[in-house]
Coordinates of C-alpha atoms in Angstrom, one line a residue:
Chain A
M143 CA 8.7 -19.3 8.5
H144 CA 6.9 -16.0 8.7
N145 CA 6.8 -13.8 5.7
Y146 CA 6.5 -10.0 6.4
K147 CA 5.6 -7.4 3.9
I148 CA 6.7 -3.8 4.6
T149 CA 6.2 -0.5 2.9
V150 CA 9.2 1.9 3.1
A151 CA 9.7 5.6 2.5
Y152 CA 13.1 7.1 1.9
D153 CA 14.9 10.3 0.9
G154 CA 17.4 8.7 -1.5
T155 CA 19.7 11.7 -1.6
R156 CA 22.4 10.0 0.6
Y157 CA 22.1 6.5 -0.8
K158 CA 23.6 4.4 -3.6
G159 CA 20.0 3.2 -4.3
W160 CA 17.8 0.4 -2.9
Q161 CA 20.5 -2.2 -3.5
S162 CA 24.1 -2.1 -4.8
Q163 CA 26.4 -4.8 -5.9
K164 CA 29.4 -3.1 -4.4
T165 CA 28.3 -1.9 -1.0
T166 CA 25.5 -2.6 1.5
D167 CA 26.0 0.2 3.9
A168 CA 25.0 3.0 1.7
T169 CA 21.8 1.3 0.4
I170 CA 18.3 1.3 1.8
Q171 CA 18.2 -2.5 1.7
G172 CA 21.4 -2.7 3.6
K173 CA 20.1 -0.4 6.4
L174 CA 17.0 -2.6 6.8
E175 CA 19.0 -5.9 6.7
T176 CA 21.4 -4.6 9.4
I177 CA 18.6 -4.0 11.8
L178 CA 16.9 -7.4 11.1
E179 CA 20.2 -9.2 11.5
K180 CA 20.8 -7.7 14.9
A181 CA 17.2 -8.5 16.0
A182 CA 17.1 -12.1 14.6
G183 CA 20.7 -13.0 15.3
R184 CA 21.3 -14.1 11.8
P185 CA 21.5 -12.5 8.3
I186 CA 18.0 -11.8 6.9
A187 CA 17.6 -11.0 3.2
V188 CA 15.2 -8.1 2.4
I189 CA 13.6 -8.5 -1.0
G190 CA 12.6 -5.2 -2.6
S191 CA 9.9 -4.8 -5.3
G192 CA 12.6 -3.5 -7.5
R193 CA 15.8 -1.5 -7.3
T194 CA 15.7 2.2 -7.3
D195 CA 18.7 4.0 -8.7
A196 CA 21.1 6.0 -6.6
G197 CA 19.4 9.2 -5.5
V198 CA 15.9 8.1 -6.3
H199 CA 13.3 8.5 -3.5
A200 CA 10.3 6.4 -2.5
K201 CA 7.0 7.1 -0.7
G202 CA 5.8 3.5 -1.1
Q203 CA 8.6 1.0 -1.9
T204 CA 7.6 -2.5 -0.7
A205 CA 9.7 -5.3 0.4
N206 CA 9.4 -8.7 2.1
F207 CA 11.5 -10.9 4.3
Y208 CA 11.3 -14.2 6.2
L209 CA 11.7 -14.6 9.9
Q210 CA 11.8 -18.0 11.7
D211 CA 10.1 -16.6 14.8
A212 CA 6.7 -14.9 14.8
W213 CA 6.9 -11.2 15.5
E214 CA 4.1 -8.8 16.1
A215 CA 3.8 -6.5 13.1
E216 CA 3.7 -3.5 15.5
E217 CA 6.9 -4.7 17.2
L218 CA 8.8 -4.9 13.9
L219 CA 7.5 -1.4 12.9
E220 CA 8.8 0.1 16.1
L221 CA 12.1 -1.8 15.8
F222 CA 12.8 -0.5 12.3
N223 CA 11.8 3.1 13.1
Q224 CA 13.8 3.2 16.3
Y225 CA 17.1 2.3 14.5
L226 CA 16.6 3.6 11.0
P227 CA 18.3 7.0 10.1
E228 CA 15.9 9.9 9.7
D229 CA 15.8 9.7 5.9
I230 CA 14.3 6.2 5.9
A231 CA 11.0 5.1 7.6
V232 CA 9.0 1.9 7.6
L233 CA 5.4 2.9 7.1
S234 CA 3.7 -0.4 7.6
V235 CA 4.4 -4.0 8.5
K236 CA 2.0 -6.9 7.7
E237 CA 2.4 -10.6 7.9
A238 CA 1.9 -12.0 4.3
K239 CA 1.2 -15.4 2.8
E240 CA 4.3 -17.5 2.5
R241 CA 4.2 -17.3 -1.3
F242 CA 4.1 -13.5 -1.4
H243 CA 7.1 -12.1 -3.1
S244 CA 7.5 -8.3 -3.3
R245 CA 8.9 -8.4 -6.8
F246 CA 7.2 -11.3 -8.5
S247 CA 3.8 -10.7 -7.0
A248 CA 3.8 -7.0 -8.0
T249 CA 1.2 -6.1 -10.6
E250 CA 1.5 -2.4 -10.9
K251 CA 3.9 0.4 -10.0
T252 CA 3.5 4.1 -10.0
Y253 CA 6.4 6.6 -10.2
Q254 CA 6.2 10.4 -10.0
Y255 CA 8.7 12.7 -11.7
R256 CA 8.8 16.3 -10.5
I257 CA 10.2 19.1 -12.8
H258 CA 10.6 22.6 -11.3
T259 CA 10.1 24.9 -14.2
G260 CA 9.7 28.1 -12.2
K261 CA 12.4 30.8 -12.5
V262 CA 12.8 31.2 -8.7
P263 CA 14.6 28.1 -7.2
E264 CA 12.5 25.9 -5.0
V265 CA 13.9 25.9 -1.4
F266 CA 11.9 23.4 0.6
E267 CA 11.4 20.7 -2.0
R268 CA 14.8 21.2 -3.6
K269 CA 16.0 17.7 -3.0
Y270 CA 12.9 16.1 -4.5
V271 CA 12.6 18.0 -7.8
Y272 CA 14.7 18.4 -10.9
S273 CA 15.5 22.2 -10.9
Y274 CA 14.9 22.9 -14.6
G275 CA 14.1 26.6 -14.2
R276 CA 12.5 27.2 -17.6
P277 CA 9.0 26.6 -19.0
L278 CA 8.2 23.5 -21.1
H279 CA 5.6 23.0 -23.8
V280 CA 3.4 20.6 -21.8
E281 CA 0.8 20.0 -24.5
N282 CA 3.4 18.5 -26.8
M283 CA 4.8 16.5 -23.9
K284 CA 1.3 15.1 -23.3
K285 CA 1.0 14.1 -27.0
A286 CA 4.4 12.4 -26.8
A287 CA 3.4 10.6 -23.6
E288 CA 0.4 9.1 -25.4
Y289 CA 2.7 7.3 -27.8
M290 CA 4.5 5.8 -24.8
T291 CA 1.4 4.2 -23.3
G292 CA 0.3 0.7 -24.0
T293 CA 2.1 -2.7 -24.2
K294 CA 5.4 -2.1 -26.1
D295 CA 9.0 -3.0 -26.4
F296 CA 10.8 -0.3 -24.4
A297 CA 14.4 -1.3 -25.3
S298 CA 15.1 2.2 -26.4
F299 CA 14.2 3.4 -22.9
C300 CA 16.3 0.8 -21.0
G301 CA 19.4 2.0 -19.1
N302 CA 20.9 -1.5 -19.0
R303 CA 22.8 -2.2 -22.2
H304 CA 23.2 -5.9 -21.3
M305 CA 19.6 -6.6 -20.7
K306 CA 18.9 -10.1 -21.9
K307 CA 15.3 -10.6 -20.8
S308 CA 12.3 -9.1 -22.4
T309 CA 12.1 -5.4 -22.6
V310 CA 8.3 -5.4 -23.2
R311 CA 6.3 -3.6 -20.6
S312 CA 2.8 -2.2 -20.2
I313 CA 2.4 1.4 -19.4
Y314 CA -1.2 2.0 -18.3
E315 CA -1.1 5.7 -17.9
I316 CA 1.2 8.8 -18.0
R317 CA -0.6 11.7 -16.3
F318 CA 0.5 15.3 -16.0
E319 CA -0.1 17.6 -13.1
E320 CA 0.9 21.3 -13.3
T321 CA 1.3 23.6 -10.4
P322 CA 1.1 27.2 -11.5
S323 CA 3.4 29.6 -9.9
K324 CA 2.8 33.3 -9.1
E325 CA 6.2 34.5 -9.9
F326 CA 6.5 33.6 -13.5
V327 CA 4.2 33.4 -16.5
S328 CA 5.6 31.5 -19.4
P329 CA 4.9 32.0 -23.1
Y330 CA 3.4 28.5 -23.1
G331 CA 1.2 29.2 -20.1
S332 CA 3.1 26.5 -18.2
C333 CA 5.3 27.3 -15.2
G334 CA 6.0 26.4 -11.6
E335 CA 6.1 22.6 -11.4
I336 CA 5.2 19.8 -13.7
R337 CA 4.6 16.4 -12.1
I338 CA 4.5 13.4 -14.4
L339 CA 2.9 10.2 -13.0
Y340 CA 3.8 6.9 -14.7
R341 CA 1.7 3.9 -13.9
G342 CA 2.6 0.5 -15.4
S343 CA 3.1 -3.2 -15.0
G344 CA 6.7 -2.7 -14.3
F345 CA 9.7 -0.5 -15.5
L346 CA 13.1 -1.3 -16.9
Q347 CA 16.3 0.1 -15.4
S348 CA 16.2 3.9 -15.5
M349 CA 13.2 3.7 -17.8
V350 CA 11.2 6.5 -16.1
R351 CA 14.2 8.8 -16.1
I352 CA 14.9 8.2 -19.8
M353 CA 11.2 8.6 -20.7
T354 CA 11.2 11.9 -18.7
G355 CA 14.4 13.1 -20.3
T356 CA 12.8 12.4 -23.7
L357 CA 9.6 14.1 -22.8
I358 CA 11.6 17.2 -21.6
E359 CA 13.3 17.3 -25.0
V360 CA 9.9 17.3 -26.6
G361 CA 8.9 20.1 -24.2
E362 CA 11.9 22.1 -25.3
G363 CA 10.9 21.7 -29.0
K364 CA 14.1 19.6 -29.7
R365 CA 11.9 16.6 -30.6
Q366 CA 8.3 16.2 -31.9
P367 CA 5.7 14.0 -30.3
E368 CA 5.7 12.0 -33.5
D369 CA 9.4 11.0 -33.0
I370 CA 8.4 8.7 -30.1
P371 CA 7.1 5.8 -32.3
V372 CA 10.3 6.0 -34.4
I373 CA 12.4 5.8 -31.2
L374 CA 10.4 2.8 -29.9
E375 CA 10.6 1.1 -33.2
A376 CA 14.4 1.4 -33.4
K377 CA 14.9 -0.4 -30.0
D378 CA 18.1 1.6 -29.6
R379 CA 18.9 3.6 -26.4
A380 CA 20.9 6.1 -28.3
L381 CA 17.8 7.4 -30.1
A382 CA 15.9 8.3 -26.9
G383 CA 16.6 11.4 -24.8
F384 CA 18.8 12.1 -21.8
T385 CA 18.4 10.3 -18.5
A386 CA 16.6 12.9 -16.3
P387 CA 18.3 13.4 -12.8
A388 CA 17.5 10.8 -10.1
Q389 CA 16.5 13.4 -7.5
G390 CA 13.2 14.3 -9.3
L391 CA 12.0 10.7 -9.2
M392 CA 9.8 9.1 -6.5
L393 CA 8.5 5.5 -6.4
M394 CA 4.9 6.2 -5.2
E395 CA 3.2 2.9 -5.0
V396 CA 3.5 -0.8 -5.7
R397 CA 0.3 -2.8 -6.1
Y398 CA -0.5 -6.4 -5.7
N399 CA -3.6 -8.4 -6.5
Chain B
M199 CA 18.3 56.5 -3.3
H200 CA 16.2 53.5 -4.5
N201 CA 14.5 51.4 -1.9
Y202 CA 13.9 47.8 -2.8
K203 CA 11.5 45.4 -1.0
I204 CA 12.2 41.7 -1.3
T205 CA 10.5 38.5 -0.1
V206 CA 12.8 35.7 0.9
A207 CA 12.3 32.0 1.5
Y208 CA 14.8 29.9 3.5
D209 CA 15.4 26.6 5.0
G210 CA 16.9 27.8 8.3
T211 CA 18.5 24.4 9.2
R212 CA 22.1 25.5 8.5
Y213 CA 21.8 29.1 9.8
K214 CA 22.2 31.0 13.0
G215 CA 19.0 32.8 12.2
W216 CA 18.1 35.8 10.0
Q217 CA 20.6 38.0 11.9
S218 CA 23.3 37.4 14.5
Q219 CA 25.3 39.7 16.6
K220 CA 28.4 37.4 16.4
T221 CA 28.6 36.4 12.9
T222 CA 27.3 37.4 9.5
D223 CA 28.4 34.5 7.4
A224 CA 26.0 31.9 8.9
T225 CA 23.0 34.2 8.7
I226 CA 20.4 34.8 6.0
Q227 CA 20.9 38.6 6.2
G228 CA 24.6 38.1 5.8
K229 CA 24.2 36.0 2.7
L230 CA 22.1 38.7 1.1
E231 CA 24.4 41.5 2.1
T232 CA 27.5 39.8 0.7
I233 CA 25.8 39.5 -2.7
L234 CA 24.7 43.2 -2.7
E235 CA 28.1 44.4 -1.5
K236 CA 29.8 42.7 -4.5
A237 CA 27.2 44.1 -6.9
A238 CA 27.1 47.6 -5.5
G239 CA 30.8 47.9 -4.7
R240 CA 30.0 49.1 -1.1
P241 CA 28.4 47.6 2.0
I242 CA 24.6 47.5 1.8
A243 CA 22.5 46.9 4.9
V244 CA 19.5 44.5 4.4
I245 CA 16.7 45.3 6.9
G246 CA 14.5 42.3 7.8
S247 CA 10.9 42.5 9.0
G248 CA 12.2 40.8 12.2
R249 CA 14.8 38.3 13.3
T250 CA 14.0 34.7 13.0
D251 CA 15.8 32.4 15.6
A252 CA 18.5 30.0 14.5
G253 CA 16.9 27.0 12.7
V254 CA 13.6 28.7 12.0
H255 CA 12.4 28.7 8.3
A256 CA 10.6 31.3 6.2
K257 CA 8.4 31.1 3.2
G258 CA 7.7 34.8 3.2
Q259 CA 10.3 36.8 5.1
T260 CA 10.4 40.4 3.8
A261 CA 13.3 42.8 3.9
N262 CA 14.4 46.1 2.3
F263 CA 17.6 47.8 1.3
Y264 CA 18.7 51.0 -0.4
L265 CA 20.8 51.3 -3.6
Q266 CA 22.2 54.5 -5.0
D267 CA 21.8 53.3 -8.6
A268 CA 18.5 52.2 -10.1
W269 CA 18.3 48.5 -10.8
E270 CA 15.7 46.6 -12.6
A271 CA 13.7 44.5 -10.1
E272 CA 14.1 41.5 -12.4
E273 CA 17.9 42.0 -12.6
L274 CA 18.2 42.0 -8.8
L275 CA 16.0 38.9 -8.6
E276 CA 18.3 37.0 -10.9
L277 CA 21.4 38.3 -9.2
F278 CA 20.3 37.0 -5.8
N279 CA 19.2 33.6 -7.0
Q280 CA 22.3 33.1 -9.1
Y281 CA 24.6 33.5 -6.1
L282 CA 22.5 32.4 -3.1
P283 CA 23.0 28.9 -1.7
E284 CA 20.2 26.4 -2.6
D285 CA 18.5 26.8 0.9
I286 CA 17.8 30.5 0.3
A287 CA 15.8 32.0 -2.5
V288 CA 14.6 35.5 -3.2
L289 CA 10.9 35.2 -4.4
S290 CA 10.3 38.7 -5.5
V291 CA 11.9 42.1 -5.8
K292 CA 9.9 45.4 -6.0
E293 CA 11.0 49.0 -5.8
A294 CA 9.2 50.5 -2.8
K295 CA 8.6 54.1 -1.6
E296 CA 11.5 55.7 0.1
R297 CA 9.8 55.6 3.5
F298 CA 9.0 51.9 3.4
H299 CA 10.7 50.0 6.2
S300 CA 10.2 46.2 6.3
R301 CA 10.1 46.2 10.1
F302 CA 8.3 49.5 11.1
S303 CA 5.8 49.4 8.2
A304 CA 4.7 45.8 9.0
T305 CA 1.1 45.5 10.2
E306 CA 0.7 41.7 10.4
K307 CA 2.7 38.6 10.5
T308 CA 1.7 34.9 10.2
Y309 CA 3.8 32.1 11.5
Q310 CA 3.1 28.3 11.1
Y311 CA 4.2 25.7 13.6
R312 CA 4.1 22.0 12.5
I313 CA 4.0 19.2 15.0
H314 CA 4.3 15.6 13.6
T315 CA 2.2 13.5 16.0
G316 CA 2.2 10.3 13.9
K317 CA 4.0 7.3 15.2
V318 CA 5.9 6.7 12.0
P319 CA 8.6 9.3 11.4
E320 CA 8.1 11.8 8.6
V321 CA 10.9 11.4 6.0
F322 CA 10.5 14.1 3.5
E323 CA 9.3 17.0 5.7
R324 CA 11.6 16.0 8.6
K325 CA 13.5 19.2 8.7
Y326 CA 10.4 21.4 8.8
V327 CA 8.4 19.6 11.5
Y328 CA 8.8 19.0 15.2
S329 CA 8.9 15.2 15.4
Y330 CA 6.7 14.7 18.5
G331 CA 5.5 11.2 17.7
R332 CA 2.5 11.0 20.0
P333 CA -1.1 12.2 19.8
L334 CA -2.2 15.4 21.5
H335 CA -5.5 16.6 22.8
V336 CA -6.2 19.2 20.2
E337 CA -9.6 20.3 21.5
N338 CA -8.0 21.4 24.7
M339 CA -5.2 23.1 22.8
K340 CA -7.8 25.1 20.9
K341 CA -9.4 26.2 24.1
A342 CA -6.1 27.3 25.5
A343 CA -5.3 29.1 22.2
E344 CA -8.5 31.2 22.6
Y345 CA -7.1 32.6 25.8
M346 CA -3.9 33.6 23.9
T347 CA -5.8 35.7 21.3
G348 CA -6.4 39.4 21.7
T349 CA -4.3 42.4 22.7
K350 CA -2.4 41.3 25.8
D351 CA 0.9 41.6 27.6
F352 CA 2.8 38.6 26.5
A353 CA 5.8 39.1 28.9
S354 CA 5.4 35.4 30.1
F355 CA 5.9 34.3 26.5
C356 CA 9.0 36.4 25.8
G357 CA 12.3 34.7 25.3
N358 CA 14.3 37.9 26.0
R359 CA 14.8 38.3 29.7
H360 CA 16.2 41.8 29.3
M361 CA 13.3 43.1 27.2
K362 CA 12.8 46.7 28.1
K363 CA 10.2 47.8 25.6
S364 CA 6.5 47.0 25.7
T365 CA 5.6 43.3 25.6
V366 CA 2.0 44.0 24.6
R367 CA 1.1 42.4 21.3
S368 CA -2.2 41.7 19.4
I369 CA -2.8 38.1 18.4
Y370 CA -5.6 38.2 15.8
E371 CA -6.0 34.4 15.3
I372 CA -4.6 31.1 16.3
R373 CA -5.9 28.4 13.8
F374 CA -5.4 24.7 14.0
E375 CA -5.1 22.4 10.9
E376 CA -5.0 18.7 11.4
T377 CA -3.8 16.2 8.8
P378 CA -5.0 12.7 9.6
S379 CA -2.7 9.8 9.0
K380 CA -3.6 6.4 7.8
E381 CA -1.1 4.6 10.0
F382 CA -2.2 5.5 13.4
V383 CA -5.5 6.2 15.2
S384 CA -5.1 7.9 18.5
P385 CA -7.3 7.7 21.5
Y386 CA -8.1 11.4 21.0
G387 CA -8.9 11.0 17.3
S388 CA -6.0 13.3 16.5
C389 CA -2.9 12.0 14.7
G390 CA -0.6 12.7 11.8
E391 CA 0.2 16.3 11.8
I392 CA -1.0 19.4 13.6
R393 CA -0.3 22.8 12.1
I394 CA -0.9 25.9 14.2
L395 CA -1.1 29.2 12.4
Y396 CA -0.5 32.3 14.5
R397 CA -1.5 35.7 13.0
G398 CA -0.8 38.8 14.9
S399 CA 0.5 42.4 14.9
G400 CA 3.9 41.2 15.8
F401 CA 5.7 38.7 18.0
L402 CA 8.3 38.9 20.8
Q403 CA 11.5 36.9 20.7
S404 CA 10.7 33.1 20.6
M405 CA 7.1 34.0 21.4
V406 CA 5.5 31.6 18.9
R407 CA 7.8 28.8 20.1
I408 CA 6.9 29.4 23.8
M409 CA 3.2 29.6 23.0
T410 CA 3.5 26.3 21.0
G411 CA 5.4 24.6 23.8
T412 CA 2.7 25.7 26.3
L413 CA 0.0 24.5 24.0
I414 CA 1.7 21.2 23.6
E415 CA 1.8 20.8 27.4
V416 CA -2.0 21.5 27.4
G417 CA -2.3 18.8 24.7
E418 CA -0.4 16.4 26.9
G419 CA -2.8 17.1 29.8
K420 CA 0.0 18.6 31.9
R421 CA -1.8 22.0 31.9
Q422 CA -5.4 23.1 31.6
P423 CA -6.7 25.7 29.1
E424 CA -7.7 27.8 32.1
D425 CA -4.0 28.0 33.2
I426 CA -3.3 30.4 30.3
P427 CA -4.9 33.5 31.8
V428 CA -2.9 32.8 35.0
I429 CA 0.3 32.5 33.1
L430 CA -0.4 35.8 31.2
E431 CA -1.3 37.6 34.3
A432 CA 2.0 36.6 36.1
K433 CA 4.1 38.2 33.4
D434 CA 6.8 35.6 34.2
R435 CA 8.5 33.5 31.6
A436 CA 9.1 30.7 34.1
L437 CA 5.3 30.0 34.3
A438 CA 4.9 29.3 30.6
G439 CA 5.8 26.1 28.9
F440 CA 8.9 24.9 27.1
T441 CA 10.3 26.6 24.0
A442 CA 9.2 24.3 21.1
P443 CA 12.1 23.4 18.7
A444 CA 13.0 25.9 16.1
Q445 CA 12.7 23.5 13.2
G446 CA 8.9 23.3 13.3
L447 CA 8.5 27.0 12.9
M448 CA 8.0 28.8 9.6
L449 CA 7.5 32.6 9.0
M450 CA 4.7 32.5 6.4
E451 CA 3.8 36.1 5.6
V452 CA 4.5 39.7 6.5
R453 CA 1.7 42.2 5.6
Y454 CA 1.9 45.9 5.0
N455 CA -0.9 48.4 4.5

């Protein structure tokens, strides 16, 4: 058996996520598996590093699959990109060690969340940003984000109510990048676009979106940075903020040792 | 009468261009005029700095229109962006002198043409690049572009066969920007994306697209840089290259003195 590792980029707008329990056709995994099944003459399971929610994008999702026959990596790359729709692309194909597993071997993931805070709507990036349209108090958001970093129980930030496994995760870094905009000067000095980068060992279902929603509520002044430890301590989803829209979220990178 | 100057950004994918003789609904000008007519209670003509072809995008189209009543610029900006579809945005509104005319007063325009030369399709920018997918000989393209700069008769690069007015234009600069890509190293050392910036006094119908198509044919080795003066001299559209697809073209800026 040959184990192939691939990196995949997708515009998640049209899809029900990486994987869905109800349908395969409207999922990124389903699109990849359909191509492999035709090429290999049998069903091939594509294992993703993790599920991305419906509407979430990826610049560096990784996955792996096993093929009985040896294929040239280049040949597989061309096969995928020839048959994939224009909103999905396979960026690289590499033969991996047989024990490599895109989910279990992953040691670090980076997500990016983009919030458009400018008054004028963003035309070209509109499908990849959350069009918030108002300024946010970024300094307070940064303070709140500090309380979210470290190895902690993130049960309050987990979108799956029936999660039975551990909800402890390590968040290594939450970084803010601000793009100033010419058209609008906010009272907080923040405007244009805010990008929040989340780097961690792994993330629970909808965790980045709930963290972002909570940080936005801090940026609005509805919550204080000091509320975060209280929310974490409660281990109750109801205490955290709203789930920020999927379209602002992008899986940037999955790392392996 | 109050004369308002606006700058407009649009994703041209869904439109029949800035203006069309057949329809107003599927044009950017039509969308702006519909909003103004409702607000002013009478038809208002929006004058663009020039027509962009169907499918061409703009980050800095300019236009002007006259209103009988005085409006706050801010008020007009909000009015437009409230009712415009998500693929059009008004970036700024300013009251201008009565004699300001977005077309006749324009002294310089900049267009950008993006060619994706990487092997792996571009997912997120796919609607704003020409997906060429192979490397091009950029050094020869640069040499050819030098022959295209200056004040010249560009009749061979004019898409309008019935053009009766002067086809002389001044091209101040044609600049190349290359984005290297990790996934592919070409025999020419060029890969990823090529951006060509055209700055000039004004451009004829489809001129940037025909210039780009001709430059691509130079980059493919089908033509030599030294062919350009011959093409210009002939004043015959049939001698120039193909019209590069509209989707790679973006009107970046219109300048006024």
